[in-house]
mmCIF file of C-alpha atoms in Angstrom:
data_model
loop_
_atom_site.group_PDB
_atom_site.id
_atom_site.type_symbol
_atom_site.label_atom_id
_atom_site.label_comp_id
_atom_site.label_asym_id
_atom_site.label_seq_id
_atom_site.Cartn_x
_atom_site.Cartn_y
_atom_site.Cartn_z
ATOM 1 C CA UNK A 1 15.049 -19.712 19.428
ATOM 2 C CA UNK A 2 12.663 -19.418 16.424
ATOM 3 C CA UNK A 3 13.190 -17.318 13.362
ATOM 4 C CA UNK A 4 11.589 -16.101 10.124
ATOM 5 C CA UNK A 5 13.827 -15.169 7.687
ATOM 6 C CA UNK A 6 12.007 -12.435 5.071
ATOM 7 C CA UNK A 7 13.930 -12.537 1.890
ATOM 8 C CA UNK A 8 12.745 -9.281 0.047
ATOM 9 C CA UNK A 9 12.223 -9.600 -3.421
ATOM 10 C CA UNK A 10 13.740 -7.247 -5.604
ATOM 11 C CA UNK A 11 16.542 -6.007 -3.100
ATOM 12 C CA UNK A 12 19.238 -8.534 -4.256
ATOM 13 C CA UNK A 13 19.052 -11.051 -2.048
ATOM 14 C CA UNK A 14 18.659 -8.859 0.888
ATOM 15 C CA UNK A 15 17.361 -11.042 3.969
ATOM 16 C CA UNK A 16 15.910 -9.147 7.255
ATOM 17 C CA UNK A 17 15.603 -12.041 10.173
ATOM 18 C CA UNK A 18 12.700 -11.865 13.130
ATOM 19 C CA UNK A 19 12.686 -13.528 16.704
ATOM 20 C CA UNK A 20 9.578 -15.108 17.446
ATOM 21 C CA UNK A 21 8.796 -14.359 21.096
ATOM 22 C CA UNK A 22 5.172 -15.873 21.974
ATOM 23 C CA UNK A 23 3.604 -14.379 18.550
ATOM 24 C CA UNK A 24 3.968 -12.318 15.494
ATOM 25 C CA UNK A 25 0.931 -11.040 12.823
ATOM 26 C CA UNK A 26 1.430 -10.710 9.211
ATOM 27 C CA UNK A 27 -0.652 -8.593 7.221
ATOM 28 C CA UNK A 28 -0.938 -5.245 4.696
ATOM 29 C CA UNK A 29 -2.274 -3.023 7.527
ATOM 30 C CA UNK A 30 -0.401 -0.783 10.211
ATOM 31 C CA UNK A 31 -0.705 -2.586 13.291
ATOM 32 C CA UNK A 32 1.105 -5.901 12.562
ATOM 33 C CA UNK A 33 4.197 -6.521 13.760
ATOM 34 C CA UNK A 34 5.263 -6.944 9.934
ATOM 35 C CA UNK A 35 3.600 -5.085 7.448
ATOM 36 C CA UNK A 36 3.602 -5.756 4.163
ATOM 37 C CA UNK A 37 2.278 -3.354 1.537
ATOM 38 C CA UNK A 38 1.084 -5.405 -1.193
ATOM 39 C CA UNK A 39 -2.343 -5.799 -2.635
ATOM 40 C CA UNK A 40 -1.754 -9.520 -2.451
ATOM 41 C CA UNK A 41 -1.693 -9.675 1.204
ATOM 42 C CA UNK A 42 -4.516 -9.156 3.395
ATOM 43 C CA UNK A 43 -4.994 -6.680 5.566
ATOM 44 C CA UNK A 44 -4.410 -9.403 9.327
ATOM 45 C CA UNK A 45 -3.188 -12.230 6.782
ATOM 46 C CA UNK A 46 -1.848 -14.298 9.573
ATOM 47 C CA UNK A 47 -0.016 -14.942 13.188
ATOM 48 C CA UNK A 48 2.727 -16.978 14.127
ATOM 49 C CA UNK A 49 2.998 -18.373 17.340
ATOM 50 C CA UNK A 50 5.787 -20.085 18.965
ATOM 51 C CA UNK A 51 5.008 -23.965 19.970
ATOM 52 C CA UNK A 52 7.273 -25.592 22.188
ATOM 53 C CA UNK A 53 10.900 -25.234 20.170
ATOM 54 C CA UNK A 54 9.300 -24.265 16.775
ATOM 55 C CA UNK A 55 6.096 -22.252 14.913
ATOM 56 C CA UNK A 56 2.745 -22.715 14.177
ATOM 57 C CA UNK A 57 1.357 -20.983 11.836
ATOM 58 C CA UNK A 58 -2.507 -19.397 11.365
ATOM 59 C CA UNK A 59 -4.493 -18.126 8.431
ATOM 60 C CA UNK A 60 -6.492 -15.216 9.155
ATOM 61 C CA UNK A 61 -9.173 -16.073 6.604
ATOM 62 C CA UNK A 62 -6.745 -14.143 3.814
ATOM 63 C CA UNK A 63 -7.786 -13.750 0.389
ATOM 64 C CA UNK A 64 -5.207 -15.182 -1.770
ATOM 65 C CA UNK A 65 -3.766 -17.578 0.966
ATOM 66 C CA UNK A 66 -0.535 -18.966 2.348
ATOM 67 C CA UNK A 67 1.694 -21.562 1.109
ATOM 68 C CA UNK A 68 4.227 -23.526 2.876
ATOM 69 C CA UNK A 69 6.440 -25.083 1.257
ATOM 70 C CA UNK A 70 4.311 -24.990 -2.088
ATOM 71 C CA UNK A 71 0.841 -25.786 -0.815
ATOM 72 C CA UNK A 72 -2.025 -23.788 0.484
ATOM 73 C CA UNK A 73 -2.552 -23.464 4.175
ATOM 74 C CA UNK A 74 -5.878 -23.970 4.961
ATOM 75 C CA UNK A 75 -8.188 -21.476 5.526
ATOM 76 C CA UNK A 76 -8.055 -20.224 9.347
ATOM 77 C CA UNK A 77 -6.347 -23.874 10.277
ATOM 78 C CA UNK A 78 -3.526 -23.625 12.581
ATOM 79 C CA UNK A 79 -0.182 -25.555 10.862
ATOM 80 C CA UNK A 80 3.100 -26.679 12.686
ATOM 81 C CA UNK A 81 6.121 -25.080 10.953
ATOM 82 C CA UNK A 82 9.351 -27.046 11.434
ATOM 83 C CA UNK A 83 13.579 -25.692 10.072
ATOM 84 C CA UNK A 84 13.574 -25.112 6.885
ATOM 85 C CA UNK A 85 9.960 -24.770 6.055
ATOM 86 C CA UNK A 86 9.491 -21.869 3.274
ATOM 87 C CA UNK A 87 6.257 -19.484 3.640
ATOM 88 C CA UNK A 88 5.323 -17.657 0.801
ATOM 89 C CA UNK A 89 2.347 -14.898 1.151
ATOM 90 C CA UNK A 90 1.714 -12.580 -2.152
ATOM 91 C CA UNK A 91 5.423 -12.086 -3.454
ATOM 92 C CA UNK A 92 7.240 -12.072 0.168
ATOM 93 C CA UNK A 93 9.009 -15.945 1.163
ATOM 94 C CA UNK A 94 9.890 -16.350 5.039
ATOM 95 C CA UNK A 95 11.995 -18.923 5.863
ATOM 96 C CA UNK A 96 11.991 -20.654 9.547
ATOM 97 C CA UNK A 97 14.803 -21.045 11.005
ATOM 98 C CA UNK A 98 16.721 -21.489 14.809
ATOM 99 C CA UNK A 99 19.281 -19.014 12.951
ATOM 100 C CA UNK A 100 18.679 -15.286 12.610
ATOM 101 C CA UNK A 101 19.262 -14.108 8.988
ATOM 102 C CA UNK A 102 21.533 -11.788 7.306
ATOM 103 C CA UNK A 103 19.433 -8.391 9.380
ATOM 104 C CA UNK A 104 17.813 -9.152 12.847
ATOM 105 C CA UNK A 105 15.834 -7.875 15.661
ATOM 106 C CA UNK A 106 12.980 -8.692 17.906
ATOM 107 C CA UNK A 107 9.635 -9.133 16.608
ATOM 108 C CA UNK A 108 8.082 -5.056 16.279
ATOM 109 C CA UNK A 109 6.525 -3.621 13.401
ATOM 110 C CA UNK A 110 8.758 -3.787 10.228
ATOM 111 C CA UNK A 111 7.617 -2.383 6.663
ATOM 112 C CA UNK A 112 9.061 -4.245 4.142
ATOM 113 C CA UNK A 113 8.630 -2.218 0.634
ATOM 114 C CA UNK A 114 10.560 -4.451 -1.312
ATOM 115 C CA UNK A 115 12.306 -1.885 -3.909
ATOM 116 C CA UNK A 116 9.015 0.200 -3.970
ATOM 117 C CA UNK A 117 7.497 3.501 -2.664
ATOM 118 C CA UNK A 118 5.890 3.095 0.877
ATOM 119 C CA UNK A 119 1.907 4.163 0.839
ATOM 120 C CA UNK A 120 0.763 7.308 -0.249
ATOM 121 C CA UNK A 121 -2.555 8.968 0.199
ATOM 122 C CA UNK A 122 -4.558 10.100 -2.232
ATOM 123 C CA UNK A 123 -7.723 12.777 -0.847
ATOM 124 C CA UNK A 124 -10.577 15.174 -2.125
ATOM 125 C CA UNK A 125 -10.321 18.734 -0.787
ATOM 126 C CA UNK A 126 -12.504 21.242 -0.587
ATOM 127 C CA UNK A 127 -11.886 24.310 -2.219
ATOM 128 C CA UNK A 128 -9.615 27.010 -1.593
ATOM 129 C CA UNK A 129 -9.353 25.902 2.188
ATOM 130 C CA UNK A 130 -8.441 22.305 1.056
ATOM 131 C CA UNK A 131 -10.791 20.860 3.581
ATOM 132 C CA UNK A 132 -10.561 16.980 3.212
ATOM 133 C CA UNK A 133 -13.390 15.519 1.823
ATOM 134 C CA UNK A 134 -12.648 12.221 1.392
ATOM 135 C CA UNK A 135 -9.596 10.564 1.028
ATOM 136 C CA UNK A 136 -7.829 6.798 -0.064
ATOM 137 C CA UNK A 137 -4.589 5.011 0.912
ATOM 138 C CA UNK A 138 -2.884 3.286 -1.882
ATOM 139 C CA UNK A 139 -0.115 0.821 -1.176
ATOM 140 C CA UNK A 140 2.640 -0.157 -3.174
ATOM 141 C CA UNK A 141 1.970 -1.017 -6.376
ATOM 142 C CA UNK A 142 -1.806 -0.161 -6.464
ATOM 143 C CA UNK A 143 -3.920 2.222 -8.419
ATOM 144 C CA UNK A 144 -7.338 3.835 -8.375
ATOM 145 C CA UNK A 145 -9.496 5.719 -11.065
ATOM 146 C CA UNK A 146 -10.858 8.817 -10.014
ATOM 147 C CA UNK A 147 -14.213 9.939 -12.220
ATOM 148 C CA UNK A 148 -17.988 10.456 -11.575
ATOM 149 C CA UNK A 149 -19.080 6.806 -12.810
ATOM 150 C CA UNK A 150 -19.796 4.525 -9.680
ATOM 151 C CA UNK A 151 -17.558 1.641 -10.740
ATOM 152 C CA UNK A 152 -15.162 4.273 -10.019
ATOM 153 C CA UNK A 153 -12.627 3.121 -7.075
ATOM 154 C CA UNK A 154 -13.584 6.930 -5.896
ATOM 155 C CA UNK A 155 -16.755 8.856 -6.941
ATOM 156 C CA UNK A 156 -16.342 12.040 -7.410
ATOM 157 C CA UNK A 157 -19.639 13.855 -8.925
ATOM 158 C CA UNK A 158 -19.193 17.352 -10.775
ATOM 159 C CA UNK A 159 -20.850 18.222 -14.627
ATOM 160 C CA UNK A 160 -16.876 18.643 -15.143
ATOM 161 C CA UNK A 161 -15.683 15.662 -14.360
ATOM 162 C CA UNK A 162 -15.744 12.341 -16.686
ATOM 163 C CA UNK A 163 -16.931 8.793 -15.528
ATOM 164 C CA UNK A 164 -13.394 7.844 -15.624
ATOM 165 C CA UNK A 165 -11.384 10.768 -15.153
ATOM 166 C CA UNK A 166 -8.018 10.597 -13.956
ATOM 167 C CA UNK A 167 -5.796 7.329 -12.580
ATOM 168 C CA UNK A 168 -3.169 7.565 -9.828
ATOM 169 C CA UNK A 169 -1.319 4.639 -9.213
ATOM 170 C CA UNK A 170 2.019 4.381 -6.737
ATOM 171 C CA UNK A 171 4.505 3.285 -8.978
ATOM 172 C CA UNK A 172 7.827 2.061 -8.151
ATOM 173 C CA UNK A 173 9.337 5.711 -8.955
ATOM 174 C CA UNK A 174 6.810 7.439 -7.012
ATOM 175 C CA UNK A 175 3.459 8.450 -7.361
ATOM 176 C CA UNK A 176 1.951 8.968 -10.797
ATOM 177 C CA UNK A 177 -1.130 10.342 -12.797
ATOM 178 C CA UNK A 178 -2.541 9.839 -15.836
ATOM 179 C CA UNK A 179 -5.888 11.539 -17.106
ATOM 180 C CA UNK A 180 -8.030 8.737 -18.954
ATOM 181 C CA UNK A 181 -9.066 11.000 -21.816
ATOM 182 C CA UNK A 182 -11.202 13.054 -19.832
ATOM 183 C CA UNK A 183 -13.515 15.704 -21.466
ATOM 184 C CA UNK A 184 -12.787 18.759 -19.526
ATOM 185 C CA UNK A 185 -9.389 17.665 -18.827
ATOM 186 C CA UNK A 186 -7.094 17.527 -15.176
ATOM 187 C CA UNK A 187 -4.393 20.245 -14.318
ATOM 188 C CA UNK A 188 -1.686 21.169 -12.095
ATOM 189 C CA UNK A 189 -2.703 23.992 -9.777
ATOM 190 C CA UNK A 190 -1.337 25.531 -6.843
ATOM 191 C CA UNK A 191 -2.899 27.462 -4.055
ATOM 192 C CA UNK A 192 -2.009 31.344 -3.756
ATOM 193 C CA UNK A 193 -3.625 34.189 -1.890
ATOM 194 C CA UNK A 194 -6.520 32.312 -1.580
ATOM 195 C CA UNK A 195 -6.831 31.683 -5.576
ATOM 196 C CA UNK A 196 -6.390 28.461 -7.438
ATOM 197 C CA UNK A 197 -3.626 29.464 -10.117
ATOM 198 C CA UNK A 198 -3.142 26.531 -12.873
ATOM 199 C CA UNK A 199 0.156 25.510 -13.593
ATOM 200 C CA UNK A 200 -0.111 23.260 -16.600
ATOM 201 C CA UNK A 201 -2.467 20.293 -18.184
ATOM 202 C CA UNK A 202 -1.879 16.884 -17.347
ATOM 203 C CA UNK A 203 -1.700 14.035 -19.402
ATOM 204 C CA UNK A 204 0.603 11.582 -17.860
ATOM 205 C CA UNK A 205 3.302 12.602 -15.671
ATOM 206 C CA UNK A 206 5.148 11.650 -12.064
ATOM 207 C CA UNK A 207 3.446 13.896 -9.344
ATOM 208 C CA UNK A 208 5.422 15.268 -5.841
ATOM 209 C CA UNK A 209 3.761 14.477 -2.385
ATOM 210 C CA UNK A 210 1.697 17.795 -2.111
ATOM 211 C CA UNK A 211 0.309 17.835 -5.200
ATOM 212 C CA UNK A 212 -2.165 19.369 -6.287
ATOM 213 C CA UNK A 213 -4.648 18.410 -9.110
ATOM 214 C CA UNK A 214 -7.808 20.048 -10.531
ATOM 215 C CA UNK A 215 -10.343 18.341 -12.642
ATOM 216 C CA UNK A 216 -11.872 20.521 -15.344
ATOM 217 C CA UNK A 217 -13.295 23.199 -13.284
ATOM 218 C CA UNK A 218 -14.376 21.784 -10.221
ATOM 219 C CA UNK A 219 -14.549 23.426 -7.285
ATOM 220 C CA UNK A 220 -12.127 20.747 -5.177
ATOM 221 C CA UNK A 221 -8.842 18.871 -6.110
ATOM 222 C CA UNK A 222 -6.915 15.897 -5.631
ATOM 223 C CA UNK A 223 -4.095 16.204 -3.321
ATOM 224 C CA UNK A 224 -1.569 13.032 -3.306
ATOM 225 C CA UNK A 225 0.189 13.141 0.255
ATOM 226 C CA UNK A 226 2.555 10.874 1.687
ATOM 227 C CA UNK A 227 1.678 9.225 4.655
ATOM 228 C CA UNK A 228 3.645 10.193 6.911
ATOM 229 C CA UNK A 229 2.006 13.892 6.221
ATOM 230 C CA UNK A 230 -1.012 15.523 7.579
#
């Protein structure tokens, strides 16, 4: 029976092993049977489908591409994998294999974080009833700027608030925020009896799922979430 072996990087040589039934989809988004959470992989980055005794394997059209064994894939082309053959998509390597690896189970959806924090959510609420407004999922390892300039990954328009605000990025220690020099500056607040009390300024600091920040004065905050929270 066919196997890819994922060896995670980061985890010390830690190997999790997947039985290829008919087929199995790749990609950053929930949905695929494996998901990784890396801006280097696409969100359906590719299938793998079982051929007679061994794997074929199928670009989705990604962005940055899949090598086997060292060279590109092409795009959307449909390539016979055979033992031994090493695919490598953003900073994850599969191996294929008749032999299950070190961790095994039947192809269903698997999260590999590799060492880092799984996705957070980052969202604009309203007020004191912290209505969402709008909101953005960051994977591992990515950022976003948060400001009132529209090169901004999310616009956010209030006289308080700066063209380039405030960063959050989900670093491998958890969630963190950094104001970018902002005018009217970003704070800690926390909701009680229907008031917004502030807590402290924020420079650059590590923030808990739940958080809540304020920029300047503006009447909504940013609320990082984990999510698995509503």
């Amino acid at each position: 029976m066919p196997y890819l072996t994922l060896k995670l990087p980061g985890e010390g040589g830690l190997e999790a092993g997947f039985l290829v039934k008919q087929e199995l989809t790749i990609g950053r988004e929930a949905g695929n049977e494996i998901v990784l959470p890396h801006r280097e992989v696409s969100r359906k980055h590719c299938v793998v489908r079982v051929v007679g005794e061994m794997l074929s394997l199928e670009d989705l059209g990604s962005s940055n591409g899949t090598q086997i064994n060292g060279k590109l894939a092409p795009a959307q082309g449909v390539q016979r994998l055979g033992e031994g053959d090493q695919i490598q998509i953003g900073p994850f390597l599969f191996l294929v294999s008749t032999r299950p690896g070190k961790r095994s189970q039947s192809a269903g959806t698997m999260l590999a974080t590799s060492g880092l924090r799984q996705a957070i959510r980052v969202r604009v609420v309203h007020g004191v009833q912290a209505r969402p407004m709008e909101s953005r999922d960051l994977q591992m390892s990515e950022g976003l700027v948060i400001g009132s300039d529209p090169s901004c990954d999310l616009v956010v328009s209030h006289p308080d608030i700066s063209g380039r605000h405030l960063r959050i990025v989900n670093a491998p220690d958890g969630p963190r925020a950094e104001d970018l020099g902002s005018a009217r500056g970003t704070f800690f607040v926390r909701l009680q009896d229907g008031n917004v009390d502030r807590l402290q300024r924020l420079v650059r600091a590590n923030v808990e799922p739940g958080s809540l920040l304020q920029l300047g004065e503006a009447p909504f905050m940013i609320e990082v979430v984990g999510l698995g929270q509503r």
